Short mmCIF file of C-alpha atoms and ligand atoms in Angstrom, two decimals:
data_model
loop_
_atom_site.label_atom_id
_atom_site.label_comp_id
_atom_site.label_asym_id
_atom_site.label_seq_id
_atom_site.Cartn_x
_atom_site.Cartn_y
_atom_site.Cartn_z
CA MET Z 1 90.99 -81.41 -27.73
CA SER Z 2 94.16 -79.50 -26.98
CA THR Z 3 92.62 -76.78 -29.69
CA ILE Z 4 89.58 -76.51 -27.54
CA TYR Z 5 91.65 -76.43 -24.37
CA ILE Z 6 94.20 -73.67 -25.26
CA LEU Z 7 91.24 -71.47 -26.52
CA TRP Z 8 89.70 -72.12 -23.29
CA LEU Z 9 93.01 -71.45 -21.47
CA ARG Z 10 93.28 -68.23 -23.10
CA GLN Z 11 89.85 -66.70 -22.07
CA VAL Z 12 90.42 -67.92 -18.42
CA LYS Z 13 94.10 -66.32 -18.46
CA LYS Z 14 92.74 -62.84 -20.01
CA TYR Z 15 89.85 -62.80 -17.51
CA PHE Z 16 92.02 -63.22 -14.20
CA ARG Z 17 94.51 -60.66 -15.59
CA ALA Z 18 92.11 -58.01 -16.06
CA ARG Z 19 91.31 -57.56 -12.34
CA SER Z 20 89.55 -54.39 -12.58
CA ARG Z 21 87.34 -55.63 -14.92
CA ILE Z 22 86.22 -58.08 -12.56
CA VAL Z 23 85.69 -55.65 -9.67
CA GLY Z 24 83.97 -53.28 -11.81
CA ALA Z 25 81.70 -55.84 -12.90
CA LEU Z 26 80.77 -56.53 -9.20
CA GLY Z 27 79.47 -53.25 -8.42
CA GLN Z 28 76.44 -53.56 -10.30
CA PRO Z 29 75.04 -56.68 -8.72
CA LEU Z 30 76.08 -55.60 -5.43
CA LEU Z 31 74.18 -52.21 -5.86
CA PHE Z 32 70.99 -53.99 -7.11
CA MET Z 33 71.19 -56.22 -4.21
CA LEU Z 34 71.51 -53.48 -1.73
CA ALA Z 35 69.10 -51.10 -3.43
CA PHE Z 36 66.39 -53.71 -4.45
CA GLY Z 37 66.97 -55.91 -1.67
CA PHE Z 38 66.51 -53.38 1.26
CA GLY Z 39 64.65 -50.79 -0.67
CA PHE Z 40 61.68 -52.98 -1.82
CA GLY Z 41 62.25 -55.72 1.32
CA GLN Z 42 59.17 -53.96 3.26
CA VAL Z 43 56.97 -54.09 0.13
CA PHE Z 44 57.74 -57.42 -0.82
CA ARG Z 45 57.11 -58.87 2.79
CA GLN Z 46 53.73 -56.93 3.16
CA ALA Z 47 52.57 -58.31 0.08
CA GLY Z 48 52.89 -61.72 1.37
CA GLN Z 49 56.12 -62.68 -0.74
CA GLY Z 50 58.49 -63.46 2.10
CA ASP Z 51 62.04 -62.48 2.36
CA TYR Z 52 63.17 -60.28 -1.01
CA ILE Z 53 66.47 -61.05 -0.30
CA GLN Z 54 66.07 -64.56 -0.69
CA PHE Z 55 64.10 -64.08 -3.78
CA LEU Z 56 66.34 -61.54 -5.33
CA GLY Z 57 69.79 -63.58 -4.83
CA PRO Z 58 69.34 -66.13 -7.72
CA GLY Z 59 67.90 -63.29 -9.99
CA ILE Z 60 71.02 -61.21 -9.67
CA ILE Z 61 73.46 -64.09 -9.64
CA MET Z 62 71.97 -64.79 -13.09
CA MET Z 63 72.14 -61.08 -13.89
CA SER Z 64 75.80 -60.94 -13.47
CA VAL Z 65 76.37 -64.42 -15.45
CA LEU Z 66 74.23 -63.26 -18.40
CA PHE Z 67 76.22 -60.09 -18.61
CA ALA Z 68 79.45 -61.72 -18.22
CA ALA Z 69 78.59 -64.39 -20.67
CA VAL Z 70 77.62 -61.56 -23.45
CA PHE Z 71 80.74 -59.70 -22.95
CA SER Z 72 83.01 -62.83 -23.00
CA GLY Z 73 81.49 -63.93 -26.44
CA ILE Z 74 81.47 -60.41 -27.89
CA ASP Z 75 85.13 -59.79 -27.03
CA LEU Z 76 85.45 -61.84 -30.37
CA ILE Z 77 85.20 -58.04 -31.78
CA TRP Z 78 88.26 -57.12 -30.42
CA ASP Z 79 90.06 -59.93 -31.48
CA ARG Z 80 89.36 -59.13 -34.77
CA GLN Z 81 90.08 -55.29 -34.49
CA PHE Z 82 93.28 -56.04 -32.88
CA GLY Z 83 94.02 -58.38 -35.67
CA PHE Z 84 94.49 -61.63 -33.47
CA LEU Z 85 91.50 -63.22 -35.15
CA LYS Z 86 93.58 -63.79 -38.19
CA GLU Z 87 96.12 -65.86 -36.35
CA THR Z 88 93.49 -67.96 -35.01
CA MET Z 89 91.46 -68.23 -38.22
CA ILE Z 90 94.33 -69.65 -40.38
CA ALA Z 91 95.17 -72.45 -38.30
CA PRO Z 92 94.78 -75.67 -39.57
CA VAL Z 93 91.94 -76.57 -37.23
CA PRO Z 94 88.01 -77.03 -37.29
CA ARG Z 95 86.65 -73.50 -36.64
CA TRP Z 96 83.94 -75.38 -34.43
CA GLN Z 97 86.61 -76.63 -32.20
CA ILE Z 98 87.84 -72.95 -31.95
CA MET Z 99 84.28 -71.58 -31.28
CA LEU Z 100 83.73 -74.26 -28.78
CA GLY Z 101 86.72 -73.52 -26.91
CA LYS Z 102 86.18 -69.76 -26.93
CA THR Z 103 82.84 -70.33 -25.60
CA LEU Z 104 83.65 -73.04 -22.76
CA GLY Z 105 86.42 -70.42 -21.82
CA GLY Z 106 83.96 -67.52 -21.67
CA ALA Z 107 81.29 -69.61 -20.12
CA THR Z 108 83.91 -70.63 -17.33
CA VAL Z 109 84.76 -66.91 -16.94
CA ALA Z 110 81.09 -65.76 -16.42
CA SER Z 111 80.30 -68.78 -13.93
CA PHE Z 112 83.10 -67.65 -11.73
CA GLN Z 113 81.52 -64.26 -11.69
CA GLY Z 114 78.34 -65.95 -10.60
CA LEU Z 115 80.14 -67.47 -7.84
CA ILE Z 116 81.54 -64.38 -6.74
CA VAL Z 117 78.23 -62.76 -6.49
CA PHE Z 118 76.65 -65.94 -4.78
CA LEU Z 119 79.43 -65.22 -2.11
CA MET Z 120 78.47 -61.78 -2.03
CA ALA Z 121 74.92 -62.69 -1.72
CA LEU Z 122 75.75 -65.01 1.25
CA VAL Z 123 77.50 -61.84 3.02
CA ILE Z 124 74.37 -59.83 2.75
CA GLY Z 125 72.36 -62.39 4.24
CA PHE Z 126 70.66 -65.03 1.45
CA ARG Z 127 70.62 -68.40 2.59
CA PHE Z 128 70.32 -71.58 0.38
CA HIS Z 129 68.08 -74.19 1.49
CA ASP Z 130 70.12 -77.61 0.93
CA PRO Z 131 74.12 -77.79 0.13
CA LEU Z 132 73.30 -80.93 -2.06
CA MET Z 133 71.39 -78.90 -4.42
CA LEU Z 134 74.31 -76.46 -5.17
CA PRO Z 135 75.81 -78.57 -7.77
CA LEU Z 136 72.17 -78.29 -9.74
CA GLY Z 137 72.63 -74.42 -9.22
CA ALA Z 138 75.94 -74.41 -10.54
CA LEU Z 139 74.67 -76.37 -13.53
CA PHE Z 140 72.01 -73.89 -14.14
CA VAL Z 141 74.29 -70.98 -13.95
CA PHE Z 142 76.70 -72.70 -16.57
CA LEU Z 143 74.20 -73.50 -18.79
CA VAL Z 144 72.99 -69.91 -19.11
CA ALA Z 145 76.75 -68.96 -19.33
CA VAL Z 146 77.21 -71.26 -22.13
CA ILE Z 147 73.91 -70.05 -23.84
CA PHE Z 148 74.81 -66.33 -23.97
CA THR Z 149 78.58 -66.76 -24.46
CA SER Z 150 77.68 -68.61 -27.75
CA PHE Z 151 74.94 -66.03 -28.54
CA GLY Z 152 77.91 -62.97 -27.86
CA VAL Z 153 79.86 -65.09 -30.42
CA ALA Z 154 77.11 -65.41 -32.94
CA ILE Z 155 76.43 -61.63 -32.60
CA ALA Z 156 80.13 -60.91 -32.92
CA SER Z 157 80.56 -62.77 -35.89
CA ARG Z 158 78.11 -60.82 -37.75
CA ILE Z 159 78.95 -57.15 -36.58
CA GLU Z 160 81.96 -55.31 -37.06
CA ASP Z 161 81.92 -52.84 -34.63
CA MET Z 162 80.91 -51.59 -30.97
CA GLN Z 163 77.73 -49.49 -31.81
CA GLY Z 164 76.04 -52.72 -33.27
CA PHE Z 165 77.01 -54.21 -29.95
CA GLN Z 166 75.39 -51.26 -28.00
CA LEU Z 167 72.18 -52.05 -29.91
CA ILE Z 168 71.93 -55.28 -28.97
CA MET Z 169 72.97 -54.64 -25.53
CA ASN Z 170 69.99 -52.06 -25.17
CA PHE Z 171 67.58 -53.96 -26.90
CA LEU Z 172 67.80 -57.42 -26.43
CA VAL Z 173 70.06 -58.27 -23.45
CA MET Z 174 68.61 -55.61 -21.31
CA PRO Z 175 65.01 -56.47 -21.79
CA LEU Z 176 65.80 -60.21 -21.65
CA PHE Z 177 67.32 -59.54 -18.06
CA PHE Z 178 64.48 -57.45 -16.89
CA LEU Z 179 61.45 -59.27 -18.27
CA SER Z 180 62.70 -62.63 -16.89
CA GLY Z 181 61.37 -62.74 -13.19
CA ALA Z 182 64.98 -61.99 -11.90
CA LEU Z 183 63.78 -59.03 -9.79
CA PHE Z 184 60.06 -59.93 -9.74
CA PRO Z 185 57.62 -62.95 -9.15
CA LEU Z 186 56.28 -64.23 -12.33
CA GLN Z 187 52.89 -65.27 -10.87
CA GLY Z 188 49.73 -62.94 -11.02
CA LEU Z 189 51.36 -60.90 -14.17
CA PRO Z 190 49.21 -59.13 -16.76
CA ALA Z 191 48.50 -61.53 -19.41
CA ALA Z 192 50.76 -59.50 -22.05
CA MET Z 193 53.72 -59.88 -19.50
CA GLU Z 194 53.20 -63.48 -19.01
CA VAL Z 195 53.55 -64.17 -22.51
CA VAL Z 196 56.90 -62.23 -22.92
CA THR Z 197 58.28 -63.80 -19.48
CA ARG Z 198 57.49 -67.47 -20.85
CA VAL Z 199 59.15 -67.39 -24.15
CA ASN Z 200 62.16 -65.51 -22.40
CA PRO Z 201 64.81 -68.30 -22.01
CA VAL Z 202 66.54 -66.29 -19.04
CA SER Z 203 63.14 -66.90 -17.13
CA TYR Z 204 63.90 -70.64 -17.13
CA GLY Z 205 67.38 -70.00 -15.94
CA VAL Z 206 66.60 -67.86 -13.16
CA ASP Z 207 63.27 -70.15 -12.30
CA GLY Z 208 65.88 -73.28 -12.09
CA LEU Z 209 68.33 -71.57 -10.11
CA ARG Z 210 65.82 -70.68 -7.54
CA GLY Z 211 64.61 -73.89 -7.50
CA ALA Z 212 67.98 -75.08 -6.67
CA LEU Z 213 68.82 -72.68 -4.21
CA ILE Z 214 65.63 -71.69 -2.36
CA ASP Z 215 63.18 -74.75 -3.30
CA SER Z 216 61.11 -72.66 -5.16
CA SER Z 217 60.27 -72.80 -8.94
CA VAL Z 218 57.33 -71.73 -10.95
CA PHE Z 219 57.98 -74.20 -14.30
CA GLY Z 220 59.46 -77.03 -12.15
CA ILE Z 221 63.06 -77.71 -12.36
CA ALA Z 222 62.84 -80.66 -14.92
CA THR Z 223 61.41 -78.07 -17.65
CA ASP Z 224 63.80 -75.43 -16.80
CA LEU Z 225 66.48 -77.65 -17.24
CA LEU Z 226 64.97 -79.10 -20.50
CA VAL Z 227 64.84 -75.32 -21.90
CA MET Z 228 68.37 -74.79 -20.82
CA VAL Z 229 70.01 -77.82 -22.28
CA VAL Z 230 68.04 -77.25 -25.57
CA LEU Z 231 68.72 -73.91 -25.74
CA ALA Z 232 72.58 -74.44 -25.04
CA VAL Z 233 72.78 -77.11 -28.17
CA VAL Z 234 70.85 -74.64 -30.31
CA LEU Z 235 72.96 -71.64 -29.67
CA LEU Z 236 76.36 -73.48 -29.80
CA ALA Z 237 75.07 -74.68 -33.25
CA ILE Z 238 74.16 -71.22 -34.50
CA GLY Z 239 77.50 -69.78 -32.91
CA SER Z 240 79.48 -72.30 -34.57
CA TYR Z 241 77.61 -71.82 -38.14
CA LEU Z 242 78.25 -68.04 -37.90
CA PHE Z 243 81.73 -68.45 -36.64
CA GLU Z 244 82.23 -70.54 -39.67
CA LYS Z 245 81.27 -67.76 -41.96
CA ILE Z 246 83.78 -65.09 -40.65
CA GLN Z 247 85.99 -63.63 -43.23
CA ALA Z 248 88.81 -62.34 -41.32
CA MET V 1 101.86 -76.04 -64.55
CA ALA V 2 105.27 -76.85 -63.79
CA SER V 3 105.82 -80.02 -61.85
CA GLY V 4 107.90 -78.03 -59.52
CA ALA V 5 105.47 -75.50 -58.65
CA ILE V 6 104.03 -74.97 -55.18
CA VAL V 7 102.00 -72.01 -55.69
CA THR V 8 100.15 -71.49 -59.06
CA VAL V 9 98.04 -68.87 -59.66
CA THR V 10 95.91 -68.27 -63.06
CA GLY V 11 94.11 -65.48 -63.86
CA LEU V 12 93.41 -64.31 -60.36
CA PHE V 13 90.99 -61.38 -59.79
CA LYS V 14 89.85 -59.84 -56.86
CA LYS V 15 87.27 -57.01 -56.82
CA PHE V 16 86.15 -54.79 -53.89
CA LYS V 17 82.83 -53.55 -55.12
CA ASP V 18 83.86 -52.57 -58.49
CA PHE V 19 87.41 -51.51 -58.02
CA ALA V 20 90.12 -54.54 -59.21
CA ALA V 21 92.60 -54.92 -56.43
CA VAL V 22 93.99 -57.80 -58.11
CA ASP V 23 93.45 -57.63 -61.95
CA ASP V 24 93.99 -61.29 -63.80
CA ILE V 25 97.49 -62.04 -62.61
CA THR V 26 99.14 -65.43 -63.63
CA PHE V 27 102.46 -66.50 -62.05
CA SER V 28 104.06 -69.42 -60.08
CA VAL V 29 106.46 -70.06 -57.53
CA GLU V 30 108.73 -73.23 -57.44
CA ARG V 31 109.36 -75.48 -54.63
CA GLY V 32 112.17 -74.16 -52.62
CA GLU V 33 112.45 -70.93 -54.14
CA ILE V 34 112.62 -67.36 -52.58
CA PHE V 35 110.17 -65.42 -54.51
CA ALA V 36 109.40 -61.49 -53.96
CA PHE V 37 106.43 -59.37 -54.50
CA LEU V 38 107.40 -55.92 -55.19
CA GLY V 39 104.83 -53.04 -55.93
CA PRO V 40 103.84 -49.65 -54.58
CA ASN V 41 101.21 -48.88 -52.17
CA GLY V 42 97.97 -50.37 -52.91
CA ALA V 43 99.28 -52.55 -55.77
CA GLY V 44 97.50 -55.71 -54.42
CA LYS V 45 100.30 -57.47 -52.82
CA SER V 46 98.46 -58.32 -49.37
CA THR V 47 95.17 -58.99 -51.23
CA THR V 48 96.85 -61.64 -53.20
CA ILE V 49 98.58 -63.19 -50.03
CA LYS V 50 95.25 -63.44 -48.31
CA MET V 51 93.79 -65.12 -51.28
CA LEU V 52 96.71 -67.64 -50.95
CA THR V 53 96.31 -68.04 -47.37
CA THR V 54 92.56 -68.77 -47.23
CA LEU V 55 91.37 -65.37 -45.64
CA LEU V 56 90.05 -63.99 -48.98
CA GLN V 57 87.64 -65.49 -51.38
CA PRO V 58 89.00 -64.64 -55.09
CA THR V 59 86.37 -63.18 -57.59
CA GLY V 60 87.85 -65.25 -60.06
CA GLY V 61 90.77 -67.15 -61.44
CA GLU V 62 92.37 -70.26 -60.04
CA ILE V 63 95.08 -70.93 -57.24
CA THR V 64 96.86 -74.07 -56.05
CA VAL V 65 98.84 -74.04 -53.05
CA ASP V 66 100.73 -77.15 -52.59
CA GLY V 67 98.61 -78.80 -54.83
CA ASN V 68 95.02 -77.73 -53.25
CA ASP V 69 92.53 -74.83 -54.03
CA PRO V 70 92.18 -72.53 -51.03
CA ALA V 71 88.67 -71.99 -51.71
CA ASN V 72 87.71 -75.46 -51.32
CA ARG V 73 90.35 -77.32 -49.30
CA LYS V 74 90.98 -74.81 -46.88
CA ASP V 75 92.62 -77.02 -44.17
CA ALA V 76 94.82 -78.76 -46.60
CA VAL V 77 96.26 -75.63 -47.56
CA ARG V 78 96.30 -74.14 -44.03
CA LYS V 79 98.64 -77.07 -42.86
CA SER V 80 101.04 -76.14 -45.81
CA PHE V 81 102.11 -72.51 -44.99
CA GLY V 82 103.16 -70.23 -42.21
CA ILE V 83 102.47 -66.44 -42.32
CA VAL V 84 103.77 -63.37 -40.86
CA PHE V 85 101.04 -60.59 -41.75
CA GLN V 86 101.56 -56.91 -42.29
CA ASP V 87 99.46 -55.80 -39.77
CA PRO V 88 99.55 -56.83 -36.31
CA SER V 89 98.40 -60.36 -35.05
CA LEU V 90 99.61 -60.78 -31.57
CA ASP V 91 97.39 -60.88 -28.62
CA ASP V 92 98.55 -58.31 -26.37
CA ASP V 93 97.01 -59.41 -23.34
CA LEU V 94 99.45 -62.57 -23.38
CA THR V 95 103.36 -62.81 -22.94
CA GLY V 96 105.66 -63.36 -25.37
CA LEU V 97 105.68 -67.02 -24.51
CA GLU V 98 102.01 -67.57 -24.34
CA ASN V 99 101.66 -66.48 -27.91
CA MET V 100 104.30 -68.68 -29.19
CA ARG V 101 102.58 -71.78 -27.07
CA TYR V 102 99.13 -70.79 -28.24
CA HIS V 103 100.52 -71.06 -32.08
CA ALA V 104 102.30 -74.17 -31.26
CA ILE V 105 99.33 -76.30 -29.94
CA LEU V 106 96.98 -74.66 -32.86
CA TYR V 107 99.72 -76.21 -35.41
CA LYS V 108 100.25 -79.29 -33.31
CA VAL V 109 103.88 -79.21 -32.89
CA PRO V 110 104.92 -81.96 -30.97
CA LYS V 111 105.71 -81.05 -27.18
CA ASP V 112 109.51 -81.46 -27.13
CA ILE V 113 109.98 -79.77 -30.49
CA ARG V 114 107.73 -77.15 -29.41
CA ASP V 115 109.94 -76.33 -25.98
CA GLU V 116 113.00 -76.65 -27.96
CA ARG V 117 112.36 -74.40 -30.79
CA THR V 118 110.37 -71.63 -28.70
CA ALA V 119 113.55 -71.15 -26.79
CA GLU V 120 115.40 -71.30 -29.88
CA LEU V 121 113.49 -68.66 -31.62
CA LEU V 122 113.25 -66.48 -28.82
CA LYS V 123 116.43 -66.46 -28.10
CA PHE V 124 117.18 -65.80 -31.60
CA VAL V 125 114.99 -62.82 -31.67
CA GLU V 126 116.28 -61.39 -28.23
CA LEU V 127 113.09 -61.86 -26.81
CA TRP V 128 114.10 -64.74 -24.58
CA GLU V 129 114.87 -62.63 -21.31
CA ARG V 130 111.39 -60.69 -22.02
CA ARG V 131 109.30 -63.97 -22.64
CA HIS V 132 107.18 -63.59 -19.43
CA SER V 133 106.17 -59.93 -20.39
CA LEU V 134 103.06 -59.10 -21.76
CA VAL V 135 103.14 -58.37 -25.28
CA LYS V 136 101.41 -54.90 -24.86
CA THR V 137 104.58 -53.82 -23.01
CA PHE V 138 106.73 -54.56 -26.06
CA SER V 139 108.14 -52.06 -28.69
CA GLY V 140 106.76 -52.05 -32.48
CA GLY V 141 110.27 -53.75 -33.10
CA MET V 142 109.84 -56.39 -30.47
CA LYS V 143 106.31 -57.13 -31.75
CA ARG V 144 107.49 -57.57 -35.07
CA ARG V 145 110.24 -59.79 -34.16
CA LEU V 146 107.97 -62.16 -32.00
CA GLU V 147 105.61 -62.51 -35.16
CA ILE V 148 108.46 -63.42 -37.20
CA ALA V 149 109.91 -66.26 -34.43
CA ARG V 150 106.09 -67.33 -34.15
CA GLY V 151 105.73 -67.64 -37.98
CA LEU V 152 108.94 -69.95 -37.77
CA LEU V 153 108.00 -71.85 -35.09
CA HIS V 154 106.08 -74.82 -37.12
CA HIS V 155 108.45 -75.17 -40.02
CA PRO V 156 105.93 -74.82 -42.76
CA LYS V 157 106.35 -75.84 -46.46
CA ILE V 158 105.86 -72.28 -47.43
CA LEU V 159 106.46 -69.00 -45.48
CA PHE V 160 104.29 -66.02 -46.47
CA LEU V 161 105.99 -62.89 -45.25
CA ASP V 162 103.98 -59.96 -45.95
CA GLU V 163 106.50 -56.98 -45.44
CA PRO V 164 108.04 -59.02 -42.43
CA THR V 165 111.16 -56.39 -41.75
CA LEU V 166 109.08 -53.11 -41.60
CA GLY V 167 110.30 -50.90 -38.55
CA LEU V 168 113.34 -53.48 -37.97
CA ASP V 169 116.67 -51.92 -37.71
CA PRO V 170 119.18 -53.08 -40.59
CA GLN V 171 121.10 -55.54 -37.87
CA THR V 172 118.08 -57.27 -37.09
CA ARG V 173 116.88 -57.36 -40.76
CA ASN V 174 120.04 -58.94 -41.77
CA HIS V 175 120.05 -61.47 -38.65
CA ILE V 176 116.48 -62.49 -39.69
CA TRP V 177 117.01 -62.87 -43.17
CA ASN V 178 119.94 -64.99 -42.78
CA TYR V 179 117.75 -67.48 -40.47
CA ILE V 180 115.16 -67.65 -43.27
CA LYS V 181 117.70 -68.70 -45.76
CA ASP V 182 119.06 -71.26 -43.78
CA ILE V 183 115.81 -72.96 -43.41
CA ASN V 184 115.13 -72.34 -46.84
CA ARG V 185 118.46 -74.07 -47.85
CA GLN V 186 118.12 -76.76 -45.03
CA GLU V 187 114.39 -77.90 -45.38
CA GLY V 188 113.53 -76.53 -48.79
CA MET V 189 111.23 -74.32 -47.19
CA THR V 190 109.64 -71.94 -49.93
CA VAL V 191 109.77 -68.19 -49.29
CA PHE V 192 106.98 -65.87 -50.60
CA PHE V 193 107.63 -62.31 -49.34
CA THR V 194 106.86 -58.75 -50.04
CA THR V 195 108.99 -55.89 -49.04
CA HIS V 196 109.66 -51.99 -49.97
CA TYR V 197 113.39 -52.43 -49.25
CA MET V 198 114.66 -52.97 -52.64
CA ASP V 199 118.14 -53.68 -51.45
CA GLU V 200 116.52 -56.36 -49.44
CA ALA V 201 114.81 -57.73 -52.54
CA GLU V 202 117.93 -57.75 -54.48
CA LYS V 203 119.57 -59.62 -52.11
CA ILE V 204 117.50 -62.32 -50.98
CA ALA V 205 114.89 -63.19 -53.77
CA GLU V 206 115.72 -65.39 -56.57
CA ARG V 207 112.75 -64.46 -58.64
CA ILE V 208 110.76 -61.05 -58.17
CA ALA V 209 107.16 -60.10 -59.47
CA ILE V 210 106.43 -56.61 -59.76
CA ILE V 211 102.93 -55.51 -59.25
CA ASP V 212 101.21 -52.29 -59.88
CA HIS V 213 97.51 -51.59 -60.11
CA GLY V 214 96.72 -55.12 -59.49
CA LYS V 215 98.57 -56.34 -62.40
CA ILE V 216 102.00 -58.07 -62.77
CA ILE V 217 103.86 -55.99 -64.81
CA ALA V 218 107.65 -57.68 -65.05
CA ILE V 219 108.76 -61.11 -63.38
CA GLY V 220 112.05 -62.39 -63.11
CA SER V 221 115.22 -62.61 -61.63
CA PRO V 222 116.69 -59.31 -59.70
CA HIS V 223 119.51 -59.49 -62.61
CA ASP V 224 117.18 -60.06 -65.50
CA LEU V 225 114.86 -57.11 -64.25
CA VAL V 226 117.74 -54.65 -64.16
CA ALA V 227 118.81 -56.01 -67.59
CA ARG V 228 115.74 -55.51 -69.06
CA THR V 229 115.12 -51.97 -67.97
CA ASN V 230 118.77 -50.97 -69.14
CA THR V 231 119.38 -49.60 -65.24
CA THR V 232 122.09 -50.59 -62.52
CA SER V 233 120.02 -51.61 -59.68
CA LEU V 234 116.65 -52.93 -58.75
CA GLU V 235 115.44 -50.05 -57.30
CA GLU V 236 116.14 -48.10 -60.61
CA ALA V 237 114.32 -50.85 -62.72
CA PHE V 238 111.52 -50.69 -60.34
CA ILE V 239 111.11 -46.98 -60.69
CA ALA V 240 111.45 -47.53 -64.39
CA LEU V 241 108.94 -50.14 -64.30
CA THR V 242 106.39 -48.54 -62.01
CA GLY V 243 106.94 -44.86 -62.34
CA SER V 244 104.91 -44.12 -59.69
CA THR V 245 107.08 -41.17 -57.95
CA ILE V 246 106.43 -39.18 -61.32
CA ARG V 247 102.88 -40.17 -62.00
CA GLU V 248 101.24 -37.42 -59.91
CA GLN V 249 103.47 -34.48 -61.58
CA GLU V 250 104.05 -35.74 -65.31
CA VAL V 251 101.11 -38.02 -66.14
CA SER V 252 102.23 -39.84 -69.40
CA SER V 253 99.22 -39.92 -71.62
CA LEU V 254 99.01 -43.74 -71.28
CA ASP V 255 98.88 -43.40 -67.66
CA ARG V 256 96.21 -40.44 -68.04
CA MET V 257 94.16 -43.00 -70.09
CA ARG V 258 94.81 -45.85 -67.63
CA GLU V 259 93.55 -43.31 -64.72
CA MET V 260 90.33 -42.47 -66.75
CA GLY V 261 89.55 -45.83 -67.42
CA ARG V 262 89.64 -46.70 -63.66
CA MET V 263 87.76 -43.64 -62.67
CA TRP V 264 85.06 -44.44 -65.21
CA ARG V 265 84.80 -47.93 -64.11
CA ARG V 266 84.79 -46.83 -60.48
CA GLN V 267 81.77 -44.32 -61.16
CA ARG V 268 79.73 -47.11 -62.93
N1 ATP P 301 88.91 -55.27 -47.47
C1 ATP P 301 89.05 -54.06 -48.71
N2 ATP P 301 87.98 -53.47 -48.84
C2 ATP P 301 88.04 -52.61 -50.09
N3 ATP P 301 89.08 -52.21 -50.84
C3 ATP P 301 90.40 -53.07 -50.30
C4 ATP P 301 90.09 -53.90 -49.32
N4 ATP P 301 91.44 -54.42 -49.08
C5 ATP P 301 92.24 -53.95 -49.74
N5 ATP P 301 91.66 -53.07 -50.65
C6 ATP P 301 92.06 -52.10 -51.60
O1 ATP P 301 92.66 -53.00 -52.69
C7 ATP P 301 93.93 -52.41 -53.11
C8 ATP P 301 95.18 -53.41 -52.75
O2 ATP P 301 95.55 -53.27 -51.56
P1 ATP P 301 96.74 -54.21 -50.84
O3 ATP P 301 96.38 -54.31 -49.45
O4 ATP P 301 96.71 -55.52 -51.64
O5 ATP P 301 97.76 -53.40 -51.31
P2 ATP P 301 99.32 -53.61 -51.14
O6 ATP P 301 99.98 -54.06 -52.38
O7 ATP P 301 99.55 -54.77 -49.97
O8 ATP P 301 100.14 -52.52 -50.38
P3 ATP P 301 101.03 -51.92 -49.40
O9 ATP P 301 102.24 -51.95 -50.01
O10 ATP P 301 100.48 -50.45 -49.11
O11 ATP P 301 100.74 -53.00 -48.24
C9 ATP P 301 94.06 -51.15 -52.15
O12 ATP P 301 93.60 -50.08 -53.43
C10 ATP P 301 93.24 -51.16 -51.18
O13 ATP P 301 92.65 -49.84 -50.83
MG1 MG P 302 100.19 -54.86 -48.12
#
């Protein structure tokens, strides 16, 4: 327990110390909300889809959670480069506890980032429909955070440098976000896109959060939740497995 | 295997691709002993320590550390040692105190001992006043001192020190070695260290292994080594045994053959 806690604490402390990073990471979601929200608002309304800010809010929250989570998992690469990983790896504690502590810490940080974006969205004009559903929304955020922090840890366990990381970001994480229904509705898509969005786990996270915040879900909240929980468990397992194999 | 040995190494090999960094070495370290590894750069000292401390998998040979094999019983071995690495291993974004606490918790040092010993060690390495500063604001010597303090936090059965005093001034080196010797005497902690300071090895080590090109070429007390080579100091004995300073200019025929053999092996 104490091992998991101290690893969690380290992640959280480091996050709150890197203020410039927090602020920097908020610029992008803000830009997206303003540019897309107001830019496409008219088109969206004319197409009979309602208020775009309402639709976009949960998508952008998940975007920031997704990126923050992948980044906090992947910072393992720095631990290795600066040598700190050795100190952790030779400690007489099971490695899965190290992995779990680090992942929960990263997921906490990413969820917190999501909370800030949520508050920003409120300022811009986003309105949620039922305060009682907020905890469910928070659960979806946390699950996505756990999934993608584990994903980041798994990747960082296998690659040595930042070049590999760029590849992953551009060819995996970006597409996962853009093809998730975070920015556009999932109904009435061309068949190929429909398939892609449905196998994309991020779609279920975004859909679940929309269900919780604005009461509009395509797959149904129960399905969304099931997919997220299963994926979180699977990715934690994969992350732990790959983490065990690191030779520091 | 001697019954009093805490580390035994038999026929140990480590190859990186086809280059043998550690080439069939056999030695043991007695419980409570202060043992030193000396050798030129690239001799294989750190590689050996990494295999003893579960960080690297050997290519061949056998190791026991406190009765366990680091390859199979990693956790049992990890419980038995502390280490100060040759390369940096601190978290620069945490404070000195936080780095200590992180270590204490991973090593399950009980809370009361933890706080008391942390304070004692940080005062000892003269970092107590700076304990709340981020490590990235420390000088090289301060970081080194913090790493040493951290390595001593959970009193291990064996302490590995890979060039612990690199970059420290003579006063600090002295100060730190006295402290380590005290723990060695009081708690019977075995010390296994490497250094490039011959005076340090001569003064501190009870037994020294000299390693070059991955092979142990001599082993014995500092006195033995000096006597065996008909020299007057460990430094001279070391040069007599490794001859590395003249190797590039006047290569002996034996050295040349060894060099060619190595090149040939590497090309294959
Ligand atoms: N990960 C690695 N991959 C390839 N070669 C390596 C690796 N680690 C070490 N070596 C090689 O193994 C040899 C022994 O290295 P090692 O670090 O053990 O030397 P050392 O005796 O500790 O030297 P120094 O006094 O410079 O610290 C060197 O030739 C080094 O280049
Ligand atoms: Mg070395």
